[in-house]
Coordinates of C-alpha atoms in Angstrom, one line a residue:
X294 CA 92.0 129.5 56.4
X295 CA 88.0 130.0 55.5
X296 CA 86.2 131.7 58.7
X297 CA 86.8 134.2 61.0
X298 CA 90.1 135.4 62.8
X299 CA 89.2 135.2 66.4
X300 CA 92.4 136.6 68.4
X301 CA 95.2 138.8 67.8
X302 CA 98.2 140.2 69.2
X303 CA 98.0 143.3 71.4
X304 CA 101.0 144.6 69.9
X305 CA 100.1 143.7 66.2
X306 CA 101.5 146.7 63.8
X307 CA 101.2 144.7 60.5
X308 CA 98.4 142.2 59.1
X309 CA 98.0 140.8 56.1
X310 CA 95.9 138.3 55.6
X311 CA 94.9 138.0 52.1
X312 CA 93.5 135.7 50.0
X313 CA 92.1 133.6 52.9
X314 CA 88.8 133.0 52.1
X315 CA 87.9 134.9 55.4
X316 CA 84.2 135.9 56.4
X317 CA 85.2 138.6 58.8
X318 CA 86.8 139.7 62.0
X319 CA 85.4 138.4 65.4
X320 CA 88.5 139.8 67.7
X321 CA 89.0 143.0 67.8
X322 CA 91.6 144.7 66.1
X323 CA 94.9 145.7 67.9
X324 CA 94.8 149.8 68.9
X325 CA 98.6 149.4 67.4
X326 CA 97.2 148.4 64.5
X327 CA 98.7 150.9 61.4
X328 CA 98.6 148.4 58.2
X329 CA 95.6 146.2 57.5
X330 CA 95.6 143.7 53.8
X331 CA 92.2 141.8 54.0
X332 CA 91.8 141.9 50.4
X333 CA 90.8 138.5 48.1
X334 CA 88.7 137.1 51.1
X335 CA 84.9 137.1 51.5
X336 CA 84.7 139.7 54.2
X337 CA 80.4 140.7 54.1
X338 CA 80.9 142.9 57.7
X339 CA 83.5 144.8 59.1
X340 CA 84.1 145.5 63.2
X341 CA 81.6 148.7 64.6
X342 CA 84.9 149.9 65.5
X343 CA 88.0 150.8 63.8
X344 CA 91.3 151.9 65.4
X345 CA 92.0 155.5 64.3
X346 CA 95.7 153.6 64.6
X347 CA 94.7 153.0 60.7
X348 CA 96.9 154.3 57.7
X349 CA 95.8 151.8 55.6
X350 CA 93.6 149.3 55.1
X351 CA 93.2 147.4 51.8
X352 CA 89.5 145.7 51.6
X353 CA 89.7 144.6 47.7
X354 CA 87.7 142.4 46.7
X355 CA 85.3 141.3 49.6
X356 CA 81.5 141.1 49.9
X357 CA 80.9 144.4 51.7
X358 CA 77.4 145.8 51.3
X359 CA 77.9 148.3 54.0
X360 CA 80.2 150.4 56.2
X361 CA 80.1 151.3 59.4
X362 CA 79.9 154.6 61.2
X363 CA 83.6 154.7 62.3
X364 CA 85.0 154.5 58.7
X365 CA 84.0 158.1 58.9
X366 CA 85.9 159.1 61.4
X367 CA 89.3 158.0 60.3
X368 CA 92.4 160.2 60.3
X369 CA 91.9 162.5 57.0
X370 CA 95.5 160.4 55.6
X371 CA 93.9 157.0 56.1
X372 CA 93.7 155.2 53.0
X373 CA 90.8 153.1 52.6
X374 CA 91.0 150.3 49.3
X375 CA 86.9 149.3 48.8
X376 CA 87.5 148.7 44.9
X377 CA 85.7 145.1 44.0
X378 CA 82.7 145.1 46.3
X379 CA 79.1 145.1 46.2
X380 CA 78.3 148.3 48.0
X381 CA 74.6 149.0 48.4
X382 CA 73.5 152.2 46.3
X383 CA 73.2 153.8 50.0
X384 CA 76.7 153.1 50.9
X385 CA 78.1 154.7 47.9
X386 CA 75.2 157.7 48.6
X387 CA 76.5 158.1 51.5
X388 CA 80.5 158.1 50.7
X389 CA 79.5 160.2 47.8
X390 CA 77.5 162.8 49.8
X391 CA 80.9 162.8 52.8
X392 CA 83.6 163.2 50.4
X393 CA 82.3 166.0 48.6
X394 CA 81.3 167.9 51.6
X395 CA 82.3 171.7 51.4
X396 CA 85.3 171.4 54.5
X397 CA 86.5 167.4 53.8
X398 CA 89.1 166.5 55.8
X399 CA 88.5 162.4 56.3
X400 CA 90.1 159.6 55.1
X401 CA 91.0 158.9 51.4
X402 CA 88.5 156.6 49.9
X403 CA 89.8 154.2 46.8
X404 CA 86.3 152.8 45.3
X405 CA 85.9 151.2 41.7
X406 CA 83.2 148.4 40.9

């Protein structure tokens, strides 16, 4: 399945689509969404906007260079999986700088080259 995933269930609690050679997301993702396993695919962007729905979302091994803004403001016991991407130096600045803010309380960030 190389490409994009273009629709999905309204009602979708669980996704896993790993290992599928995927570039990224085109539909956007269900607001029931709670589980998301994108990992072993060749994801380079993810969607401006993530459900706060999120508990965990395992992006292993991908081609992300960036994040956007709304990984941020995920519930503080999202888990977040990143490990095995090419994150700019300014991405990890930047995830560096907010988890080690004085008052954290975000989501927990998994990150290992």
């Amino acid at each position: 399945m190389e490409g994009q995933v273009s629709s999905m269930p309204t009602s979708l609690v669980y996704l896993d689509l790993s290992g599928n050679a995927l570039t990224g997301l085109s539909a956007p993702l269900p607001h029931a969404i709670k589980y998301i396993s994108l990992n072993d695919n060749k994801i380079v962007k993810l969607p401006k906007k993530l459900p706060t729905s999120i508990q965990y979302i395992n992006l292993k091994n991908n081609w992300l260079d960036s994040l956007p803004k709304s990984i941020f403001s995920m519930p503080k016991d999202t888990e977040i999986h990143l490990n095995q991407n090419p994150l700019s130096v300014k991405t990890i600045l930047k995830l560096n700088k907010f988890v080690n803010k004085t008052n954290f309380i975000g989501p927990k960030f998994f990150i290992k080259k």
